[in-house]
Short mmCIF file of C-alpha atoms and ligand atoms in Angstrom, two decimals:
data_model
loop_
_atom_site.label_atom_id
_atom_site.label_comp_id
_atom_site.label_asym_id
_atom_site.label_seq_id
_atom_site.Cartn_x
_atom_site.Cartn_y
_atom_site.Cartn_z
CA MET J 1192 -5.85 -19.01 -28.23
CA ALA J 1193 -6.97 -16.02 -26.21
CA LYS J 1194 -4.29 -13.48 -25.33
CA LEU J 1195 -2.77 -13.95 -21.88
CA ILE J 1196 -3.36 -11.17 -19.40
CA GLN J 1197 -0.29 -10.25 -17.36
CA ARG J 1198 -0.03 -9.32 -13.72
CA PRO J 1199 -0.01 -5.59 -12.91
CA LYS J 1200 3.37 -3.85 -12.96
CA GLY J 1201 5.11 -3.89 -9.60
CA THR J 1202 3.36 -7.02 -8.32
CA GLN J 1203 4.74 -10.51 -7.84
CA ASP J 1204 3.29 -14.00 -7.95
CA VAL J 1205 4.33 -16.59 -5.42
CA ILE J 1206 4.26 -19.84 -7.34
CA PRO J 1207 4.23 -23.30 -5.70
CA SER J 1208 7.96 -23.86 -6.24
CA THR J 1209 8.92 -20.69 -4.32
CA ALA J 1210 6.21 -20.62 -1.65
CA TYR J 1211 8.52 -22.33 0.86
CA LYS J 1212 10.62 -19.16 1.05
CA TRP J 1213 7.55 -17.23 2.21
CA HIS J 1214 6.60 -19.98 4.62
CA THR J 1215 10.10 -19.77 6.06
CA VAL J 1216 10.03 -16.04 6.78
CA GLU J 1217 6.40 -16.13 7.93
CA HIS J 1218 7.32 -18.89 10.36
CA ILE J 1219 10.41 -17.06 11.60
CA VAL J 1220 8.65 -13.73 12.16
CA SER J 1221 5.55 -15.12 13.86
CA ASP J 1222 7.69 -17.35 16.05
CA ALA J 1223 9.88 -14.40 17.10
CA ALA J 1224 6.79 -12.25 17.73
CA ALA J 1225 5.33 -14.96 19.98
CA ARG J 1226 8.58 -15.26 21.96
CA PHE J 1227 8.40 -11.53 22.70
CA GLY J 1228 4.71 -11.76 23.62
CA PHE J 1229 3.19 -10.07 20.55
CA LYS J 1230 -0.30 -11.20 19.41
CA GLU J 1231 -1.55 -11.13 15.85
CA ILE J 1232 -3.96 -8.52 14.50
CA ARG J 1233 -5.63 -8.49 11.06
CA THR J 1234 -7.18 -5.38 9.57
CA PRO J 1235 -8.86 -4.58 6.24
CA VAL J 1236 -6.83 -4.11 3.06
CA PHE J 1237 -8.58 -0.77 2.52
CA GLU J 1238 -9.38 1.99 4.95
CA ASP J 1239 -10.95 5.41 4.89
CA THR J 1240 -8.51 7.68 3.02
CA GLY J 1241 -8.64 10.20 5.88
CA LEU J 1242 -6.99 7.67 8.19
CA TYR J 1243 -3.76 7.81 6.21
CA VAL J 1244 -3.87 11.54 5.52
CA ARG J 1245 -4.21 12.16 9.25
CA SER J 1246 -1.64 9.66 10.44
CA VAL J 1247 1.02 9.20 7.78
CA GLY J 1248 0.92 12.94 7.10
CA ASP J 1249 -0.05 15.12 4.18
CA THR J 1250 3.56 16.04 3.36
CA SER J 1251 4.81 12.46 3.23
CA ASP J 1252 5.74 10.77 -0.05
CA VAL J 1253 3.26 8.04 0.77
CA VAL J 1254 0.29 10.40 0.97
CA THR J 1255 1.32 12.88 -1.72
CA LYS J 1256 2.43 10.42 -4.38
CA GLU J 1257 1.98 6.78 -3.53
CA MET J 1258 -1.59 6.05 -2.41
CA TYR J 1259 -4.02 3.89 -4.36
CA THR J 1260 -7.25 5.70 -3.70
CA VAL J 1261 -10.60 4.57 -5.04
CA SER J 1262 -13.91 6.26 -4.70
CA SER J 1263 -16.85 4.09 -3.93
CA LYS J 1264 -20.50 4.89 -4.55
CA GLY J 1265 -21.30 8.02 -2.62
CA ASP J 1266 -18.73 10.45 -1.32
CA ALA J 1267 -16.38 8.26 0.67
CA THR J 1268 -12.96 7.46 -0.69
CA PHE J 1269 -10.94 4.47 0.35
CA THR J 1270 -7.24 3.81 0.09
CA LEU J 1271 -5.43 0.49 -0.19
CA ARG J 1272 -3.27 0.38 2.91
CA PRO J 1273 0.21 1.77 2.21
CA GLU J 1274 1.44 0.65 5.64
CA GLY J 1275 0.12 -1.16 8.68
CA THR J 1276 0.40 1.15 11.68
CA ALA J 1277 -2.54 3.48 10.99
CA GLY J 1278 -5.01 0.61 10.50
CA ALA J 1279 -3.64 -1.22 13.54
CA VAL J 1280 -4.10 1.84 15.77
CA ARG J 1281 -7.58 2.43 14.40
CA ALA J 1282 -8.55 -1.19 15.05
CA MET J 1283 -7.11 -1.13 18.59
CA LEU J 1284 -9.16 1.98 19.38
CA GLU J 1285 -12.33 0.90 17.60
CA ASN J 1286 -12.36 -2.49 19.35
CA GLY J 1287 -11.47 -1.10 22.76
CA VAL J 1288 -8.29 -3.20 22.94
CA MET J 1289 -6.36 -0.17 24.24
CA ASN J 1290 -8.42 -0.43 27.44
CA GLU J 1291 -7.30 -3.96 28.16
CA GLY J 1292 -4.11 -2.98 30.00
CA PHE J 1293 -0.68 -1.87 28.91
CA PRO J 1294 1.57 -2.64 27.28
CA GLN J 1295 -0.43 -3.91 24.32
CA LYS J 1296 1.79 -5.78 21.86
CA ILE J 1297 0.57 -6.72 18.40
CA TYR J 1298 2.03 -7.96 15.13
CA TYR J 1299 0.85 -8.46 11.58
CA ILE J 1300 1.97 -9.89 8.26
CA MET J 1301 0.21 -7.99 5.49
CA ALA J 1302 0.23 -6.83 1.89
CA CYS J 1303 0.76 -3.07 1.43
CA TYR J 1304 0.22 -0.94 -1.66
CA ARG J 1305 2.21 2.06 -2.85
CA HIS J 1306 2.28 3.58 -6.30
CA GLU J 1307 6.05 3.66 -6.77
CA LYS J 1308 8.42 3.16 -9.66
CA PRO J 1309 8.94 -0.61 -9.55
CA GLN J 1310 12.50 -1.90 -9.22
CA ALA J 1311 14.32 -4.66 -7.33
CA GLY J 1312 13.08 -4.51 -3.73
CA ARG J 1313 10.56 -1.76 -4.55
CA LEU J 1314 7.14 -3.01 -5.54
CA ARG J 1315 3.63 -1.67 -5.78
CA GLU J 1316 2.26 -4.58 -3.81
CA PHE J 1317 4.70 -5.66 -1.12
CA HIS J 1318 4.46 -7.41 2.22
CA GLN J 1319 5.37 -6.25 5.66
CA PHE J 1320 5.90 -7.93 8.95
CA GLY J 1321 5.04 -5.21 11.43
CA ILE J 1322 4.79 -4.92 15.17
CA GLU J 1323 3.38 -2.22 17.43
CA MET J 1324 3.61 -1.72 21.17
CA PHE J 1325 1.33 0.68 23.08
CA GLY J 1326 1.40 2.24 26.50
CA THR J 1327 5.03 2.46 27.51
CA GLN J 1328 7.55 5.30 27.61
CA SER J 1329 10.34 3.06 28.80
CA PRO J 1330 13.53 2.98 26.74
CA TYR J 1331 13.49 -0.77 27.47
CA ALA J 1332 10.48 -0.93 25.14
CA ASP J 1333 12.48 0.78 22.37
CA ALA J 1334 15.29 -1.71 22.99
CA GLU J 1335 12.77 -4.58 23.02
CA ILE J 1336 11.46 -3.90 19.52
CA ILE J 1337 14.97 -3.40 18.16
CA LEU J 1338 15.93 -6.71 19.75
CA LEU J 1339 12.90 -8.39 18.18
CA ALA J 1340 13.85 -7.11 14.71
CA LYS J 1341 17.42 -8.23 15.29
CA SER J 1342 16.25 -11.70 16.40
CA VAL J 1343 14.29 -12.09 13.18
CA LEU J 1344 17.28 -11.07 11.06
CA ASP J 1345 19.52 -13.46 13.04
CA ASP J 1346 17.00 -16.31 12.77
CA CYS J 1347 16.95 -15.75 9.00
CA GLY J 1348 20.70 -16.30 9.07
CA LEU J 1349 21.51 -12.80 7.83
CA LYS J 1350 24.92 -11.20 8.28
CA ASN J 1351 26.20 -7.66 7.74
CA ILE J 1352 22.98 -5.87 8.58
CA GLU J 1353 23.73 -2.52 10.11
CA LEU J 1354 21.50 -0.91 12.73
CA ASN J 1355 21.23 2.85 12.15
CA LEU J 1356 19.84 4.78 15.08
CA ASN J 1357 18.70 8.33 15.66
CA SER J 1358 16.36 10.35 17.81
CA ILE J 1359 14.14 12.98 16.25
CA GLY J 1360 12.92 14.32 19.59
CA CYS J 1361 9.46 15.49 20.49
CA PRO J 1362 7.45 18.33 18.90
CA GLU J 1363 9.13 20.77 21.29
CA CYS J 1364 12.71 19.95 20.35
CA ARG J 1365 11.64 19.75 16.74
CA ALA J 1366 10.26 23.30 16.61
CA LYS J 1367 13.71 24.75 17.36
CA TYR J 1368 15.35 22.26 15.05
CA HIS J 1369 12.99 23.05 12.17
CA ALA J 1370 13.87 26.72 12.50
CA ALA J 1371 17.60 25.93 12.35
CA LEU J 1372 17.11 23.61 9.37
CA LYS J 1373 15.05 26.19 7.49
CA GLU J 1374 17.74 28.75 7.98
CA TYR J 1375 20.45 26.37 6.75
CA PHE J 1376 18.58 25.10 3.70
CA ALA J 1377 17.25 28.56 2.78
CA SER J 1378 20.87 29.57 2.21
CA LYS J 1379 21.20 26.66 -0.31
CA LYS J 1380 17.83 27.24 -1.98
CA ASP J 1381 19.24 27.48 -5.49
CA GLU J 1382 20.70 23.99 -5.37
CA LEU J 1383 17.79 22.03 -3.85
CA CYS J 1384 15.51 19.86 -6.02
CA ASP J 1385 11.93 21.05 -6.60
CA THR J 1386 10.45 18.59 -4.13
CA CYS J 1387 12.85 19.75 -1.43
CA LEU J 1388 11.97 23.38 -2.12
CA GLU J 1389 8.40 22.47 -1.23
CA ARG J 1390 9.61 20.53 1.81
CA LEU J 1391 11.54 23.58 2.98
CA ASP J 1392 8.30 25.33 3.84
CA LYS J 1393 6.19 22.44 5.01
CA ASN J 1394 8.54 19.95 6.61
CA PRO J 1395 12.27 20.72 6.27
CA MET J 1396 13.32 17.49 8.03
CA ARG J 1397 12.25 15.55 4.96
CA ILE J 1398 15.03 17.15 2.95
CA LEU J 1399 17.41 14.99 5.02
CA ASP J 1400 15.63 11.96 3.55
CA CYS J 1401 15.92 13.10 -0.10
CA LYS J 1402 17.52 10.52 -2.36
CA SER J 1403 18.89 13.06 -4.91
CA PRO J 1404 22.71 13.16 -4.69
CA ILE J 1405 22.85 16.99 -4.63
CA CYS J 1406 20.31 17.38 -1.82
CA SER J 1407 21.88 14.56 0.13
CA LYS J 1408 25.30 16.25 -0.21
CA ILE J 1409 23.84 19.53 1.08
CA ALA J 1410 22.16 17.63 3.91
CA GLU J 1411 25.58 16.44 5.14
CA GLY J 1412 26.31 19.93 6.44
CA ALA J 1413 22.87 20.52 7.97
CA PRO J 1414 22.38 21.06 11.71
CA LYS J 1415 21.97 17.75 13.59
CA ILE J 1416 18.76 16.99 15.49
CA LEU J 1417 20.73 15.39 18.31
CA ASP J 1418 22.11 18.84 19.18
CA TYR J 1419 18.56 20.12 19.65
CA LEU J 1420 17.03 17.43 21.88
CA CYS J 1421 15.33 18.60 25.07
CA GLU J 1422 16.54 17.08 28.33
CA ASP J 1423 13.88 14.35 28.49
CA CYS J 1424 14.43 13.26 24.91
CA ALA J 1425 18.21 13.31 25.33
CA ASN J 1426 17.95 11.18 28.50
CA HIS J 1427 15.65 8.73 26.78
CA PHE J 1428 18.11 8.35 23.91
CA GLU J 1429 21.09 7.93 26.27
CA SER J 1430 19.24 5.21 28.21
CA LEU J 1431 18.33 3.38 25.02
CA LYS J 1432 21.95 3.42 23.84
CA LYS J 1433 23.10 2.04 27.20
CA ILE J 1434 20.55 -0.77 27.10
CA LEU J 1435 21.49 -1.72 23.54
CA THR J 1436 25.16 -1.78 24.51
CA SER J 1437 24.36 -3.97 27.51
CA TYR J 1438 22.57 -6.38 25.12
CA GLY J 1439 25.64 -6.44 22.89
CA ILE J 1440 23.75 -4.86 19.98
CA GLU J 1441 25.96 -2.73 17.77
CA TYR J 1442 24.53 0.42 16.24
CA LYS J 1443 25.61 3.42 14.27
CA ILE J 1444 24.23 6.86 15.09
CA ASN J 1445 22.92 8.23 11.81
CA PRO J 1446 21.55 11.78 12.08
CA LYS J 1447 20.12 11.50 8.56
CA ILE J 1448 17.53 8.94 9.56
CA VAL J 1449 14.27 10.80 9.93
CA ARG J 1450 11.95 8.09 8.53
CA GLY J 1451 9.46 8.68 5.76
CA LEU J 1452 6.31 8.93 7.83
CA ASP J 1453 5.18 11.96 9.82
CA TYR J 1454 4.16 10.33 13.05
CA TYR J 1455 7.54 9.43 14.48
CA THR J 1456 8.90 10.93 17.72
CA ARG J 1457 12.15 10.26 19.58
CA THR J 1458 13.71 6.93 18.57
CA VAL J 1459 13.95 6.13 14.87
CA PHE J 1460 15.94 3.25 13.45
CA GLU J 1461 16.62 1.27 10.31
CA PHE J 1462 18.28 -2.06 9.68
CA VAL J 1463 20.17 -1.72 6.42
CA SER J 1464 21.81 -4.37 4.27
CA THR J 1465 24.48 -3.51 1.75
CA ASP J 1466 23.70 -6.65 -0.26
CA ILE J 1467 20.56 -5.64 -2.14
CA GLY J 1468 21.64 -2.32 -3.59
CA ALA J 1469 19.81 0.96 -3.18
CA GLN J 1470 16.72 -0.59 -1.60
CA GLY J 1471 18.76 -1.79 1.36
CA THR J 1472 16.46 -0.86 4.23
CA VAL J 1473 15.07 -4.17 5.37
CA CYS J 1474 13.36 -2.80 8.46
CA GLY J 1475 12.42 0.66 9.65
CA GLY J 1476 10.70 1.79 12.79
CA GLY J 1477 10.62 3.89 15.87
CA ARG J 1478 8.45 5.67 18.38
CA TYR J 1479 5.26 7.54 17.54
CA ASP J 1480 4.02 8.89 20.83
CA GLY J 1481 1.66 11.37 19.16
CA LEU J 1482 -0.23 9.08 16.80
CA VAL J 1483 -2.82 7.47 19.06
CA SER J 1484 -4.19 10.82 20.20
CA GLU J 1485 -3.98 12.13 16.63
CA LEU J 1486 -6.37 9.31 15.72
CA GLY J 1487 -8.79 10.14 18.49
CA GLY J 1488 -7.54 7.97 21.36
CA GLN J 1489 -6.20 8.91 24.78
CA PRO J 1490 -2.59 10.13 24.58
CA THR J 1491 -0.67 6.85 24.52
CA PRO J 1492 3.02 6.34 23.89
CA ALA J 1493 3.61 3.84 21.11
CA LEU J 1494 6.31 2.33 18.98
CA GLY J 1495 6.84 -0.25 16.27
CA PHE J 1496 8.53 -1.25 13.07
CA GLY J 1497 7.80 -2.48 9.56
CA MET J 1498 9.95 -5.08 7.88
CA GLY J 1499 9.75 -5.57 4.12
CA LEU J 1500 9.43 -9.30 3.47
CA GLU J 1501 10.41 -9.13 -0.24
CA ARG J 1502 13.60 -7.31 0.79
CA LEU J 1503 14.17 -9.82 3.58
CA ILE J 1504 13.88 -12.77 1.17
CA LEU J 1505 16.03 -10.98 -1.43
CA THR J 1506 18.79 -10.44 1.13
CA MET J 1507 18.54 -14.05 2.30
CA GLU J 1508 18.90 -15.21 -1.30
CA LYS J 1509 21.88 -12.90 -1.91
CA GLN J 1510 23.57 -14.19 1.23
CA GLY J 1511 22.78 -17.85 0.51
CA CYS J 1512 20.76 -18.29 3.73
CA ASP J 1513 18.85 -21.52 4.31
CA PHE J 1514 15.10 -21.69 3.85
CA ILE J 1515 13.01 -24.39 5.50
CA ALA J 1516 12.74 -27.17 2.91
CA PRO J 1517 9.21 -27.64 1.61
CA LYS J 1518 7.44 -30.79 2.75
CA THR J 1519 7.44 -33.33 -0.04
CA CYS J 1520 5.49 -36.53 -0.65
CA ASP J 1521 6.27 -39.28 1.90
CA ILE J 1522 5.07 -42.12 -0.28
CA TYR J 1523 3.86 -42.43 -3.84
CA LEU J 1524 1.68 -45.45 -4.54
CA VAL J 1525 2.20 -46.61 -8.10
CA SER J 1526 -0.75 -48.53 -9.53
CA MET J 1527 -1.16 -50.79 -12.54
CA GLY J 1528 -4.79 -51.32 -13.43
CA ALA J 1529 -8.09 -50.15 -12.02
CA ASP J 1530 -8.21 -52.55 -9.03
CA ALA J 1531 -4.72 -51.54 -7.96
CA GLN J 1532 -5.62 -47.88 -8.33
CA ALA J 1533 -8.62 -48.37 -6.02
CA LYS J 1534 -6.39 -50.11 -3.46
CA CYS J 1535 -3.79 -47.31 -3.73
CA ALA J 1536 -6.52 -44.73 -3.12
CA ALA J 1537 -7.60 -46.60 0.03
CA LEU J 1538 -3.99 -46.95 1.25
CA ALA J 1539 -3.33 -43.26 0.62
CA ALA J 1540 -6.42 -42.33 2.63
CA SER J 1541 -5.37 -44.37 5.65
CA LEU J 1542 -1.76 -43.12 5.49
CA ARG J 1543 -2.99 -39.52 5.34
CA GLU J 1544 -5.12 -40.14 8.41
CA GLU J 1545 -1.91 -41.02 10.21
CA GLY J 1546 -0.35 -37.75 9.10
CA TYR J 1547 1.71 -38.87 6.11
CA SER J 1548 1.71 -37.17 2.76
CA ALA J 1549 0.61 -39.93 0.37
CA GLU J 1550 -0.24 -39.69 -3.34
CA PHE J 1551 -1.31 -42.05 -6.08
CA ASP J 1552 -1.88 -41.82 -9.84
CA LEU J 1553 -4.74 -39.57 -10.89
CA VAL J 1554 -4.08 -39.22 -14.61
CA GLY J 1555 -3.78 -42.82 -15.83
CA ARG J 1556 -0.02 -42.97 -16.41
CA GLY J 1557 1.88 -46.19 -17.05
CA LEU J 1558 4.40 -47.72 -14.63
CA LYS J 1559 7.51 -45.86 -15.79
CA PRO J 1560 5.93 -42.42 -16.07
CA GLN J 1561 4.49 -42.89 -12.58
CA MET J 1562 7.96 -43.73 -11.26
CA ARG J 1563 9.37 -40.64 -12.99
CA TYR J 1564 6.59 -38.49 -11.55
CA ALA J 1565 7.22 -39.88 -8.04
CA ASP J 1566 10.88 -38.96 -8.46
CA LYS J 1567 10.02 -35.49 -9.71
CA ILE J 1568 7.79 -34.65 -6.76
CA GLY J 1569 10.53 -35.84 -4.39
CA ALA J 1570 8.63 -38.85 -2.97
CA LYS J 1571 10.67 -40.44 -0.17
CA PHE J 1572 9.22 -43.90 -0.79
CA VAL J 1573 7.45 -45.65 -3.62
CA CYS J 1574 5.36 -48.81 -3.60
CA VAL J 1575 4.17 -50.53 -6.77
CA LEU J 1576 0.81 -52.33 -6.81
CA GLY J 1577 -0.30 -54.57 -9.68
CA SER J 1578 -2.50 -57.62 -9.96
CA SER J 1579 0.09 -60.00 -8.46
CA GLU J 1580 0.56 -57.77 -5.37
CA LEU J 1581 -3.19 -57.65 -4.94
CA GLU J 1582 -3.35 -61.44 -5.21
CA THR J 1583 -0.50 -62.30 -2.82
CA GLY J 1584 -0.84 -59.32 -0.50
CA ASN J 1585 2.94 -58.93 -0.61
CA VAL J 1586 4.55 -55.66 -1.75
CA LYS J 1587 7.93 -53.94 -1.78
CA ILE J 1588 8.44 -50.45 -0.44
CA LYS J 1589 11.32 -48.68 -2.13
CA ASN J 1590 13.42 -46.01 -0.45
CA MET J 1591 14.02 -43.50 -3.25
CA ARG J 1592 17.20 -42.09 -1.67
CA THR J 1593 19.06 -45.37 -1.15
CA GLY J 1594 17.25 -47.52 -3.70
CA GLU J 1595 16.76 -50.16 -0.98
CA GLN J 1596 13.61 -52.32 -1.22
CA THR J 1597 11.85 -53.72 1.82
CA ASP J 1598 9.20 -56.44 1.89
CA ALA J 1599 5.84 -55.56 3.40
CA THR J 1600 2.28 -56.83 3.38
CA LEU J 1601 -0.85 -54.99 2.41
CA ALA J 1602 -2.45 -56.26 5.62
CA LYS J 1603 0.11 -54.47 7.78
CA PHE J 1604 1.13 -51.78 5.34
CA ASN J 1605 0.96 -48.77 7.66
CA GLU J 1606 3.04 -50.42 10.42
CA SER J 1607 5.77 -51.41 7.95
CA PHE J 1608 5.78 -47.99 6.38
CA GLU J 1609 6.00 -46.23 9.74
CA ALA J 1610 9.13 -48.19 10.70
CA LEU J 1611 10.79 -47.39 7.37
CA TYR J 1612 9.80 -43.76 7.62
CA ILE J 1613 11.26 -43.32 11.12
CA ASN J 1614 14.53 -44.94 10.03
CA GLU J 1615 14.72 -42.64 7.04
CA VAL J 1616 14.07 -39.51 9.09
CA LEU J 1617 16.81 -40.54 11.52
CA ALA J 1618 19.20 -41.31 8.68
CA ILE J 1619 18.82 -37.89 7.08
CA ASP J 1620 18.53 -35.84 10.27
CA ASN J 1621 21.60 -36.37 12.44
CA ASP J 1622 20.50 -33.80 14.99
CA LEU J 1623 17.19 -35.53 15.56
CA ALA J 1624 18.92 -38.92 15.74
CA GLY J 1625 21.26 -37.48 18.40
CA ASP J 1626 18.33 -36.07 20.39
CA ILE J 1627 16.51 -39.40 20.34
CA ALA J 1628 19.64 -41.36 21.26
CA SER J 1629 20.15 -39.10 24.27
CA LEU J 1630 16.59 -39.79 25.43
CA LEU J 1631 16.99 -43.59 25.24
P1 LIG A 2335 12.13 3.48 1.45
O1 LIG A 2335 12.95 4.58 2.04
O2 LIG A 2335 12.95 2.31 0.99
O3 LIG A 2335 11.14 3.96 0.45
P2 LIG A 2335 10.11 3.66 3.45
O4 LIG A 2335 10.67 4.59 4.45
O5 LIG A 2335 9.12 4.17 2.47
O6 LIG A 2335 11.29 2.90 2.67
P3 LIG A 2335 8.52 2.26 5.42
O7 LIG A 2335 7.31 3.02 5.13
O8 LIG A 2335 9.23 2.49 6.67
O9 LIG A 2335 9.54 2.38 4.18
O10 LIG A 2335 8.21 0.69 5.31
C1 LIG A 2335 8.87 -0.28 6.10
C2 LIG A 2335 9.62 -1.28 5.26
O11 LIG A 2335 8.81 -1.78 4.22
C3 LIG A 2335 10.82 -0.70 4.52
O12 LIG A 2335 11.95 -0.65 5.35
C4 LIG A 2335 11.00 -1.71 3.41
O13 LIG A 2335 11.69 -2.86 3.88
C5 LIG A 2335 9.59 -2.08 3.07
N1 LIG A 2335 9.09 -1.31 1.92
C6 LIG A 2335 8.65 -0.03 1.87
N2 LIG A 2335 8.24 0.30 0.64
C7 LIG A 2335 8.41 -0.81 -0.13
C8 LIG A 2335 8.15 -1.13 -1.51
N3 LIG A 2335 7.61 -0.25 -2.33
N4 LIG A 2335 8.47 -2.38 -1.94
C9 LIG A 2335 9.00 -3.30 -1.12
N5 LIG A 2335 9.25 -3.06 0.19
C10 LIG A 2335 8.96 -1.84 0.68
MG1 LIG A 2336 9.23 4.79 0.48
#
């Protein structure tokens, strides 16, 4: 046999038996997005490399270490998208959507690519649910996106997710802050890691984000950005905190949150779980008022977040949250002999037309193996057809949960099945039964 080729390091397969977990989170996030009035956008998996260098920033980890860049024929180089915001802004500008009135609210569910050291919750191909809002300065907008992220986490059934909040001001407040940071870290130069030494010159705020224990210890004593905010930025942050409190959303001010990407201004936040170890940031986001003009558009305030879906599912699994059960076969039609098989095929077709999931034997199994297969695929009902059923037109439909058998005729098969099916749904779904009873 030929040697099997394995999937690339840091990627994951979603196989049929686990796909329902993805369907669950995709359903939850798109439903929440719709409730908040966000519309879907889809952009290419690869973009011009310059888009990310310009937006994510040439001192960021993403651009310096993590991009998958390929050169095509000719001079252009393309990069597999490491995140969704840059492509979304580009597409909004390129398609003139920014001119269609503010606020513009968009969301996406997409694969992202970063060349990282793979570990639990840190992959090279991962998936993000992201949202972006354009054209509003209001702190209510900041609160709105935080509320949307929180709704998703709540709808997933998650507990113990902490909201960490900070403001990193505007370029004006940051200039003074950078100077203070440089002075502080310069006095600790001998202890900083090599990467942070580089950051010291180019972008000292990133030292606050360093994961090395020594740098992070030094960062504890660093000046705090909140002490350097200009009046407008400070007011914006105060208003946001008031709104969050009025919504009953708890938060922790965390001056160490600066976010990994260069384009953030003012509000930055992360939702962090303690259940999935070091890779606990399930969602990160904030404001990026400077990005749209950086990418060639009119100056436009903007904000958004990215939520890692692998980390979301991992946390749900750790916390034993419910996923929406996958739809299984409603009825399996067991056939004995070629004539019965043909009849089963016809019955399946007409049941499917009515919206049921119906299956019949496709591999020529005997009676018992077909019954076992029906059981294995979780069929709710089974009906056996052989020559005597074809002759008399009488069959039995078996409820696989209770074992109960009900007489039916081939002539009125769909009607009989529908009645059984409704009874079964009511028997297993008390809530639905209650709703229906209250309507009658
Ligand atoms: P981290 O600090 O964990 O590296 P980040 O700041 O690089 O995160 P963002 O660029 O803000 O992350 O991406 C948004 C979200 O996407 C993260 O909060 C996380 O949930 C998820 N994410 C980021 N990188 C990965 C990855 N390599 N594998 C899986 N999920 C990821
Ligand atoms: Mg990262």
